[in-house]
PDB file of C-alpha atoms in Angstrom:
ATOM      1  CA  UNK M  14     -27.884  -2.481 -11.505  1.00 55.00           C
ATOM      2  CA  UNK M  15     -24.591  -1.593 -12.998  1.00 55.00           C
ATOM      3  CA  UNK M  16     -24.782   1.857 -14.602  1.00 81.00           C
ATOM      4  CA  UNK M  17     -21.401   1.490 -16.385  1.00 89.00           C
ATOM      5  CA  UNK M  18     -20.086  -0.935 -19.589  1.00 91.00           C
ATOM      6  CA  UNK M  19     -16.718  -1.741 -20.003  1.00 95.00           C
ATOM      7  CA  UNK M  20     -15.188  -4.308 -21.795  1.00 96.00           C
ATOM      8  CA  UNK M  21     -14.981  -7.815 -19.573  1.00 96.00           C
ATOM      9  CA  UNK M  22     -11.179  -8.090 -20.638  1.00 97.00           C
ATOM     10  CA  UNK M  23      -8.377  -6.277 -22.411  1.00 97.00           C
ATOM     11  CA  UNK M  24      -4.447  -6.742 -23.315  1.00 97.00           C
ATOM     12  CA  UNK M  25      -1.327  -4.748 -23.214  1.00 96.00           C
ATOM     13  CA  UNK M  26       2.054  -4.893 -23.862  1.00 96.00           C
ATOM     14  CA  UNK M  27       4.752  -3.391 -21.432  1.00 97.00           C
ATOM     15  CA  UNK M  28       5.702  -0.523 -21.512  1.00 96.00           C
ATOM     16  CA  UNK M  29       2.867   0.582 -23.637  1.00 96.00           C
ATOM     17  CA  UNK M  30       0.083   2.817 -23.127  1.00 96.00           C
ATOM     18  CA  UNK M  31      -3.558   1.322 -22.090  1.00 97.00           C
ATOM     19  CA  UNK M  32      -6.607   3.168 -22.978  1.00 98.00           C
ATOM     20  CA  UNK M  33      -9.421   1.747 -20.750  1.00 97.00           C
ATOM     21  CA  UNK M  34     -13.211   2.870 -22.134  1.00 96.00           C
ATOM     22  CA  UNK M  35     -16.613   2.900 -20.233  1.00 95.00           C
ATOM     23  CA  UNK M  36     -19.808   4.105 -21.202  1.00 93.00           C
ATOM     24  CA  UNK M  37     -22.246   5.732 -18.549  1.00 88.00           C
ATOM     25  CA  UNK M  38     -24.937   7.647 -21.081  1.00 83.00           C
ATOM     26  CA  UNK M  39     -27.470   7.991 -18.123  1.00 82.00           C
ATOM     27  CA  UNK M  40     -25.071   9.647 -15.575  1.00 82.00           C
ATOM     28  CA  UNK M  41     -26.244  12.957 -14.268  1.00 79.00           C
ATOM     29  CA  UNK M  42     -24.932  16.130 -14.373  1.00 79.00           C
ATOM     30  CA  UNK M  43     -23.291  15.893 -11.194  1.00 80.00           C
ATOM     31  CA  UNK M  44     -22.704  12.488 -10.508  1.00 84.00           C
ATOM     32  CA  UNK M  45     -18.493  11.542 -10.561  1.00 87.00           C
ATOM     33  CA  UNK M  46     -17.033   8.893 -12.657  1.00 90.00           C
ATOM     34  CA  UNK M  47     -14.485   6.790 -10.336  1.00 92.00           C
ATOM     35  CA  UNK M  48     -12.363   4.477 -10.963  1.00 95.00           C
ATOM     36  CA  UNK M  49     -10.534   1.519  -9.127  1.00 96.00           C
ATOM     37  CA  UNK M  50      -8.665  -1.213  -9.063  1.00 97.00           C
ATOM     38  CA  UNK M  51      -8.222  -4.460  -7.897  1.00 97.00           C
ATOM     39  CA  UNK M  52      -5.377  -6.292  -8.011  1.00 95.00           C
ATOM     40  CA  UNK M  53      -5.458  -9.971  -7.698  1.00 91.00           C
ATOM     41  CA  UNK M  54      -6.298 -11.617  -3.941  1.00 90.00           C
ATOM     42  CA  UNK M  55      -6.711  -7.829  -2.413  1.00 94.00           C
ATOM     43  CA  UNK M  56      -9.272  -5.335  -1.890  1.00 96.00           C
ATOM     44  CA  UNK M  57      -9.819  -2.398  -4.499  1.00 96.00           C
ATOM     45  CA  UNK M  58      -7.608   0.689  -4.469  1.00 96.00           C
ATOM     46  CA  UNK M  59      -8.470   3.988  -5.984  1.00 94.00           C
ATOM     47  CA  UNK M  60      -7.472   5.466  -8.803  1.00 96.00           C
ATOM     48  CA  UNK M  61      -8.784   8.521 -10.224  1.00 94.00           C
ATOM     49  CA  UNK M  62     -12.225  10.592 -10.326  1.00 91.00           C
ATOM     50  CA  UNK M  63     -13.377  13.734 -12.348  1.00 90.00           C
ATOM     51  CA  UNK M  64     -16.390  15.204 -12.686  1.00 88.00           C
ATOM     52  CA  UNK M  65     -16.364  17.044 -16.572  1.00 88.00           C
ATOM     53  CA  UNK M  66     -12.852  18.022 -17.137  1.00 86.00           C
ATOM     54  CA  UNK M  67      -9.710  15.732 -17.653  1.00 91.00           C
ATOM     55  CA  UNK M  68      -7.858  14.874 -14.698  1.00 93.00           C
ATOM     56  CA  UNK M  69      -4.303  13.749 -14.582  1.00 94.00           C
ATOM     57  CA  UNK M  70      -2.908  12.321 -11.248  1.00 92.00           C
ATOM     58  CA  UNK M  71       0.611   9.609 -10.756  1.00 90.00           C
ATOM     59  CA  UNK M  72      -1.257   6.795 -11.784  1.00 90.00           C
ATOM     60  CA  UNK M  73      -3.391   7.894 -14.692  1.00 95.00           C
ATOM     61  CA  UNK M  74      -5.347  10.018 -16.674  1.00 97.00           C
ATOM     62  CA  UNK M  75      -9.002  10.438 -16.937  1.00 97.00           C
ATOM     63  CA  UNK M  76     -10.340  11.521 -20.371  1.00 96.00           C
ATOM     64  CA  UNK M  77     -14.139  12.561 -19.853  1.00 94.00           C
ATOM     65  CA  UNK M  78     -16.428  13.007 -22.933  1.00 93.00           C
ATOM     66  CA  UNK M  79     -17.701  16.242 -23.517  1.00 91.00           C
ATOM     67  CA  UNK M  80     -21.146  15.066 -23.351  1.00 90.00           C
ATOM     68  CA  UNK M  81     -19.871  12.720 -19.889  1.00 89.00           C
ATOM     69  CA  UNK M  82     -21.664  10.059 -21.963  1.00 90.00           C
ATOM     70  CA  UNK M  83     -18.516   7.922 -21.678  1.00 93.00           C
ATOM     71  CA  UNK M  84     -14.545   8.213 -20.221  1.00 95.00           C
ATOM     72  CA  UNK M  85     -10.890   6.577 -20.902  1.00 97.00           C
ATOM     73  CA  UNK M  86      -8.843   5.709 -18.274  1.00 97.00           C
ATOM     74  CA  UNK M  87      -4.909   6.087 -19.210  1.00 97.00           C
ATOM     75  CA  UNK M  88      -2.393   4.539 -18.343  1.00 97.00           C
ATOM     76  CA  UNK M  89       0.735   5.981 -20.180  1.00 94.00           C
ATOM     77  CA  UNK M  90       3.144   3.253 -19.317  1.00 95.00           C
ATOM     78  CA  UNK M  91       2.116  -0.157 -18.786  1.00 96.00           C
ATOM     79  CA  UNK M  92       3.633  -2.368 -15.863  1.00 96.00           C
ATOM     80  CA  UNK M  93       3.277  -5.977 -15.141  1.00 96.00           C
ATOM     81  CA  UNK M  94       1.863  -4.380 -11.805  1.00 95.00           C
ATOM     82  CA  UNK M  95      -0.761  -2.796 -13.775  1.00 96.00           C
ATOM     83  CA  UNK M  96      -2.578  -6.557 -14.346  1.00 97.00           C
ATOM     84  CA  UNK M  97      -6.074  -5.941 -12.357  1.00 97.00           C
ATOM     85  CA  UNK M  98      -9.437  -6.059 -12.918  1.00 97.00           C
ATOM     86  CA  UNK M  99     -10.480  -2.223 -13.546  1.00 98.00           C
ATOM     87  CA  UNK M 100     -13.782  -1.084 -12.193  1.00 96.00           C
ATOM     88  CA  UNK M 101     -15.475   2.351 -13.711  1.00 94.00           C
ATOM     89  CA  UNK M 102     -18.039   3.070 -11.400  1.00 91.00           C
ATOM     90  CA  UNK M 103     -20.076   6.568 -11.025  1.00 82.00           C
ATOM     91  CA  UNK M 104     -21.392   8.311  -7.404  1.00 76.00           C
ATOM     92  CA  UNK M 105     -25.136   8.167  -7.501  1.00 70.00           C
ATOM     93  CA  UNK M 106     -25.629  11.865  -6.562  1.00 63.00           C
ATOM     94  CA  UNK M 107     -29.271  11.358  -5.671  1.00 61.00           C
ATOM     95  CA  UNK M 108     -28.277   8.487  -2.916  1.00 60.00           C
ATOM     96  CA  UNK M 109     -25.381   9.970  -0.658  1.00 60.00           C
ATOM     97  CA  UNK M 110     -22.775   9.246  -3.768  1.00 69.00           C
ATOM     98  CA  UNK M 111     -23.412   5.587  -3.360  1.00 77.00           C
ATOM     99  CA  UNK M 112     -20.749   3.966  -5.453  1.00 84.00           C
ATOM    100  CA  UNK M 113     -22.624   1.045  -7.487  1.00 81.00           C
ATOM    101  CA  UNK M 114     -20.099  -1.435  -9.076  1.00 87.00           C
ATOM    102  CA  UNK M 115     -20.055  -3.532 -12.484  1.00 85.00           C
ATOM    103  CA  UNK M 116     -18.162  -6.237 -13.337  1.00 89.00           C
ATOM    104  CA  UNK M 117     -15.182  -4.169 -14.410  1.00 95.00           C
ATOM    105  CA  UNK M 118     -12.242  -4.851 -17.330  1.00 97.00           C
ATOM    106  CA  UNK M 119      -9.723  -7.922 -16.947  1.00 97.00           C
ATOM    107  CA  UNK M 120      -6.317  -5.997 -17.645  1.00 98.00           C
ATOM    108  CA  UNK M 121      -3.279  -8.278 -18.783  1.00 97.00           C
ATOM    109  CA  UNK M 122       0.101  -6.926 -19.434  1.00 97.00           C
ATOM    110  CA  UNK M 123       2.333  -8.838 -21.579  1.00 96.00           C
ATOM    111  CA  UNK M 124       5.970  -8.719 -20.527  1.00 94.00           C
TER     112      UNK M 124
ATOM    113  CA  UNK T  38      -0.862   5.757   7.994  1.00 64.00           C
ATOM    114  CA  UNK T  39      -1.892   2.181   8.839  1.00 83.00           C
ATOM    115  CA  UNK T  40      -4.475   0.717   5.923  1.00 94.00           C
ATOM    116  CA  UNK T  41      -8.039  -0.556   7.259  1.00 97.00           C
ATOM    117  CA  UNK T  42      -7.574  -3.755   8.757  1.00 97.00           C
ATOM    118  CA  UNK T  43      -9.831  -6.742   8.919  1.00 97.00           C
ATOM    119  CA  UNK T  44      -9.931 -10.109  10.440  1.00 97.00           C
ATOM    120  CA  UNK T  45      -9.734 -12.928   9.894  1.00 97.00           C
ATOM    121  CA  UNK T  46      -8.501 -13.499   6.531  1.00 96.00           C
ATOM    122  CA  UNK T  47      -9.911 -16.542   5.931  1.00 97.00           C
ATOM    123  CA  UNK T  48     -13.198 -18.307   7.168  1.00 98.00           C
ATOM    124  CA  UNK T  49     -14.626 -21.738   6.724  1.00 98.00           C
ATOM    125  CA  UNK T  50     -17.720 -22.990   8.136  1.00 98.00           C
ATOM    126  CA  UNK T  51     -21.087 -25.186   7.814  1.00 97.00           C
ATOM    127  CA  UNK T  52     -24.172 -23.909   6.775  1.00 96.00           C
ATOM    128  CA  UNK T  53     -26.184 -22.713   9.052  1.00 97.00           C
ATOM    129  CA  UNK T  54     -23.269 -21.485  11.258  1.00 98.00           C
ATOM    130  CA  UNK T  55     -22.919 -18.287  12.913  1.00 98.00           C
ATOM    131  CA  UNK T  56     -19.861 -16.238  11.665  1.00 98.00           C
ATOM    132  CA  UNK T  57     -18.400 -12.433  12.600  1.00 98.00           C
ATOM    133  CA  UNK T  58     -15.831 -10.392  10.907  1.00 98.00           C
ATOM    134  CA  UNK T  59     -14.227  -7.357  12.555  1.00 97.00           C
ATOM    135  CA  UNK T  60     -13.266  -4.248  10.380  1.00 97.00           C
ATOM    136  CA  UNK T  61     -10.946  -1.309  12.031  1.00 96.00           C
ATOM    137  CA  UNK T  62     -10.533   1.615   9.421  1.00 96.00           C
ATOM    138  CA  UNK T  63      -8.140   4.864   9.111  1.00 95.00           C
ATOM    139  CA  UNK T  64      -8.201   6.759  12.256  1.00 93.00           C
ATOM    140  CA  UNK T  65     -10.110   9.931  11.672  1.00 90.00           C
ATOM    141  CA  UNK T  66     -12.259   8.046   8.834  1.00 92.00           C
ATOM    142  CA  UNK T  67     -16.043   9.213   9.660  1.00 90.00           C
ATOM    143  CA  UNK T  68     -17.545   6.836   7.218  1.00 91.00           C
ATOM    144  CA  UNK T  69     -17.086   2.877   7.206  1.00 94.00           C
ATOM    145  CA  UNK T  70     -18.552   0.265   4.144  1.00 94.00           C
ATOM    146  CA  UNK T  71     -19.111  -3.170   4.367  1.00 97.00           C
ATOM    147  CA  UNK T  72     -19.336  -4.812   0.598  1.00 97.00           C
ATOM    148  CA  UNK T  73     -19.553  -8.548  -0.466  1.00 97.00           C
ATOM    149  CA  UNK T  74     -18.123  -9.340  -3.491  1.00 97.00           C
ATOM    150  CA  UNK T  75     -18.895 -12.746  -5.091  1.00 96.00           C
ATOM    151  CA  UNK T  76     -15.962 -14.309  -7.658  1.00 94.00           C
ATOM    152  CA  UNK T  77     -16.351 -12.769 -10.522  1.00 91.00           C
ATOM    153  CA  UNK T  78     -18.129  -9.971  -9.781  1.00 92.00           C
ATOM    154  CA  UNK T  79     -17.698  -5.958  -8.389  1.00 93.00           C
ATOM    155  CA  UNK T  80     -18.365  -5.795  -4.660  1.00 95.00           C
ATOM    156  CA  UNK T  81     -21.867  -4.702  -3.661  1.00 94.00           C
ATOM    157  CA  UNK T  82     -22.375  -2.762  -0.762  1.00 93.00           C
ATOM    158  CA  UNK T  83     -23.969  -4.278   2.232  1.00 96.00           C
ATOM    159  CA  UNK T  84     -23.727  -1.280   4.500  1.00 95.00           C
ATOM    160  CA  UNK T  85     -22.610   2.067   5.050  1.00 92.00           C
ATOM    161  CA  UNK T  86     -22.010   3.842   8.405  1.00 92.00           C
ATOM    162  CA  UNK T  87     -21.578   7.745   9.214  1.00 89.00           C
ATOM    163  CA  UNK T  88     -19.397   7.659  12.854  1.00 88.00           C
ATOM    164  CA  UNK T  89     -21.859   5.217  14.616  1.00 84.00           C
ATOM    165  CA  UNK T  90     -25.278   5.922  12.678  1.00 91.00           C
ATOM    166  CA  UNK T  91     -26.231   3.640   9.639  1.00 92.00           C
ATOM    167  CA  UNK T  92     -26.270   5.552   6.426  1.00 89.00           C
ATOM    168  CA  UNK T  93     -27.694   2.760   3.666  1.00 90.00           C
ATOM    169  CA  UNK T  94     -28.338  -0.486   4.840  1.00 94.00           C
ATOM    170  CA  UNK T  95     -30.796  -1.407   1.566  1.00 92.00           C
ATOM    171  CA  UNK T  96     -29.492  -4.419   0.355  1.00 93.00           C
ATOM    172  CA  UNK T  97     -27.788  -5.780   3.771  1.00 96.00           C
ATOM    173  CA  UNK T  98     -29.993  -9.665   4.209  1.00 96.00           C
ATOM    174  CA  UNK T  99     -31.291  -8.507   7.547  1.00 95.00           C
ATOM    175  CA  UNK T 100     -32.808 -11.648   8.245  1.00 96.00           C
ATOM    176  CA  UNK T 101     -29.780 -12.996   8.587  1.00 97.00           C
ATOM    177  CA  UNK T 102     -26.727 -10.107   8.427  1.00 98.00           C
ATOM    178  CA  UNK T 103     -26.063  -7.496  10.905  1.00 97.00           C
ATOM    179  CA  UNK T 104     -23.546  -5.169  11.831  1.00 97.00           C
ATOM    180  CA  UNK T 105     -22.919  -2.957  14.090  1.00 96.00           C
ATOM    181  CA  UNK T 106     -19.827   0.484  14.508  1.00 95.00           C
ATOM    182  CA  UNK T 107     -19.182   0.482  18.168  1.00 81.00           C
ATOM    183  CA  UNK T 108     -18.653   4.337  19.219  1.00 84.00           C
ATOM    184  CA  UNK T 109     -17.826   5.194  15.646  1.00 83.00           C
ATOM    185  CA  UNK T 110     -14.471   3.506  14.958  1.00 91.00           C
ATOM    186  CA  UNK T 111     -14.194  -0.347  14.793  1.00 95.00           C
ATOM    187  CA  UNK T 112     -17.189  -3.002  13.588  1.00 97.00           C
ATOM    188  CA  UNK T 113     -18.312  -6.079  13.117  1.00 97.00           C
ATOM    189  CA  UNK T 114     -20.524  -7.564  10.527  1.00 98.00           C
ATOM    190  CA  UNK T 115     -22.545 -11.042  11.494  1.00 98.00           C
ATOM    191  CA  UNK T 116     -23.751 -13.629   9.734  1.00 98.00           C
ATOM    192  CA  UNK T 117     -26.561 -15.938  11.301  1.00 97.00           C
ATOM    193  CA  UNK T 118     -27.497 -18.529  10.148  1.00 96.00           C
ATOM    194  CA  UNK T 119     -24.931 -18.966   6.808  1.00 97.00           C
ATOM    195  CA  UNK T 120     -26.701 -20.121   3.721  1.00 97.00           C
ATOM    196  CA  UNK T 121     -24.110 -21.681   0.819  1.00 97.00           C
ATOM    197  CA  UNK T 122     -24.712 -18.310  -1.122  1.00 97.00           C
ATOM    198  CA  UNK T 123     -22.907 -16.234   1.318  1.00 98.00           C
ATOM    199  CA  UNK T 124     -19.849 -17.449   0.128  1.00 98.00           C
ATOM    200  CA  UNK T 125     -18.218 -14.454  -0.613  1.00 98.00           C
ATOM    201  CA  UNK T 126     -15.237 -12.089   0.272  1.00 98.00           C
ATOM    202  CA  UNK T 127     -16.264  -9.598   2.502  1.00 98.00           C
ATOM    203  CA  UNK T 128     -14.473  -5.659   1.943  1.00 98.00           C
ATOM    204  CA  UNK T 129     -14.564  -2.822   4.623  1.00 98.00           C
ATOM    205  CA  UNK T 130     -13.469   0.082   3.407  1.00 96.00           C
ATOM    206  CA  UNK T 131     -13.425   3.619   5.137  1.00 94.00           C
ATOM    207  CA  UNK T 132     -13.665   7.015   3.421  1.00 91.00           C
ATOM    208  CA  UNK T 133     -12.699  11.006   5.510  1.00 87.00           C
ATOM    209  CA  UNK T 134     -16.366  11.866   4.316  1.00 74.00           C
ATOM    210  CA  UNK T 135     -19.441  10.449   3.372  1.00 64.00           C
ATOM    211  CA  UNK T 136     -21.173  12.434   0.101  1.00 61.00           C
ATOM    212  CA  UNK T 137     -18.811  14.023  -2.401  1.00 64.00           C
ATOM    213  CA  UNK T 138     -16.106  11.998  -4.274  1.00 72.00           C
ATOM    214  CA  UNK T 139     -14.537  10.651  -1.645  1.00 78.00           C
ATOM    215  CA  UNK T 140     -11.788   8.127  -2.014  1.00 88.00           C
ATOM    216  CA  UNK T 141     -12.857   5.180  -0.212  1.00 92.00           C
ATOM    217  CA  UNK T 142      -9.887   2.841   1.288  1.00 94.00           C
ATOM    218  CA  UNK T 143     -10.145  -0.993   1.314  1.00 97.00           C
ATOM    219  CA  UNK T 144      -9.006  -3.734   3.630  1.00 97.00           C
ATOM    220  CA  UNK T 145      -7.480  -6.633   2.361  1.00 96.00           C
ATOM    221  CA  UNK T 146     -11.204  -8.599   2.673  1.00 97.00           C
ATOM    222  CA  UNK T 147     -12.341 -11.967   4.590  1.00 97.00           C
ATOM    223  CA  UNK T 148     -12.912 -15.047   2.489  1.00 97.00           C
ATOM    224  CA  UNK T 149     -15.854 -16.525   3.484  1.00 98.00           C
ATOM    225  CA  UNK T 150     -16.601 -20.320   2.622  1.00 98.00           C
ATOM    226  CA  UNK T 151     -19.820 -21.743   3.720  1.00 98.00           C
ATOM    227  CA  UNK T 152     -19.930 -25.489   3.191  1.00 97.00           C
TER     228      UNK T 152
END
């Protein structure tokens, strides 16, 4: 079973930012929030992970909740390249950080 | 640093076929995945391996799937016999570790049509 919810499919302009939600209200306390992305025809490519603070990396931002109930994945500058189907996903602690995968968010960027 | 590479890209056979896909990850990656991902959907892991030692292997078909990490670098994931369902695209990825938040790297995937 998917532990995360995300919205199936979301729209941006170029150039703009994108603010990508999930909810995960049962994560534990020490399970990490990743995220991917898979662009279309290849295999998924990482992202970004954090734990409880915010995390900032080339590609993105992570915003985690204080109560890790739920995070926002940004992306300050939207590129055509950015188009992919974005997959929140958390490490199941309690099974060797087994990584168990939803159906993910549909990102379109308008040129 | 070469990607994880997989072959072949593409794959078309009858049901009830026999069918193998080869998966050769980063050098130095300790910890290899096989996922099946169905259009439409996130992949789902099949199996994961630790050098040459199966990790998680609960929701590989065994009946019918199997694969195997020859002396903890390359491997090959079988099919036998293909049911219509197992049309899928087929992802190795490798990770440095297993455990921890380890980024996991992907091939490219085999696209698997059973007819």
């Amino acid at each position: 079973d998917a532990k995360t919810t995300q919205p199936n499919s979301m729209e941006s302009n170029e150039e703009e930012p994108v603010h990508l939600p999930c909810n995960h209200s049962t994560i534990s306390g020490t399970d990490y929030i990743h995220w991917y992305r898979q662009l279309p025809s290849q295999g998924p490519e990482y992202v970004i992970h954090g734990l409880t603070s915010n995390v900032n990396n080339r590609m993105a931002s992570l915003a985690i909740a204080e109560d890790r109930k739920s995070s926002t994945l940004i992306l300050h500058r939207a590129t055509l390249r950015d188009a992919a189907v974005y997959y929140c996903i958390w490490g199941d602690a309690g099974n060797n950080r087994k990584l168990i995968w939803g159906l993910g968010t549909s990102l379109a960027v308008n040129p | 640093e070469a990607g994880v590479a997989q072959s072949p890209r593409y794959k078309i056979i009858e049901k009830r076929q026999s069918v193998a896909f080869w998966c050769n990850p980063i050098s130095g990656h300790a910890t290899l995945y096989w996922y099946q991902q169905i259009l439409g959907q996130g992949p789902k892991l099949l199996i994961q391996f630790q050098n040459n030692g199966v990790v998680d292997d609960s929701q590989l078909p065994k009946d019918r799937f199997s694969a195997e990490r020859l002396k903890g670098v390359d491997s090959t994931l079988k099919i036998q016999p293909a049911k219509l369902e197992d049309s899928a695209v087929y992802l190795c990825a490798s990770s440095f570790l297993a455990g921890g938040p380890n980024e996991q790297f992907f091939g490219p995937g085999t696209r698997l049509t059973v007819l």
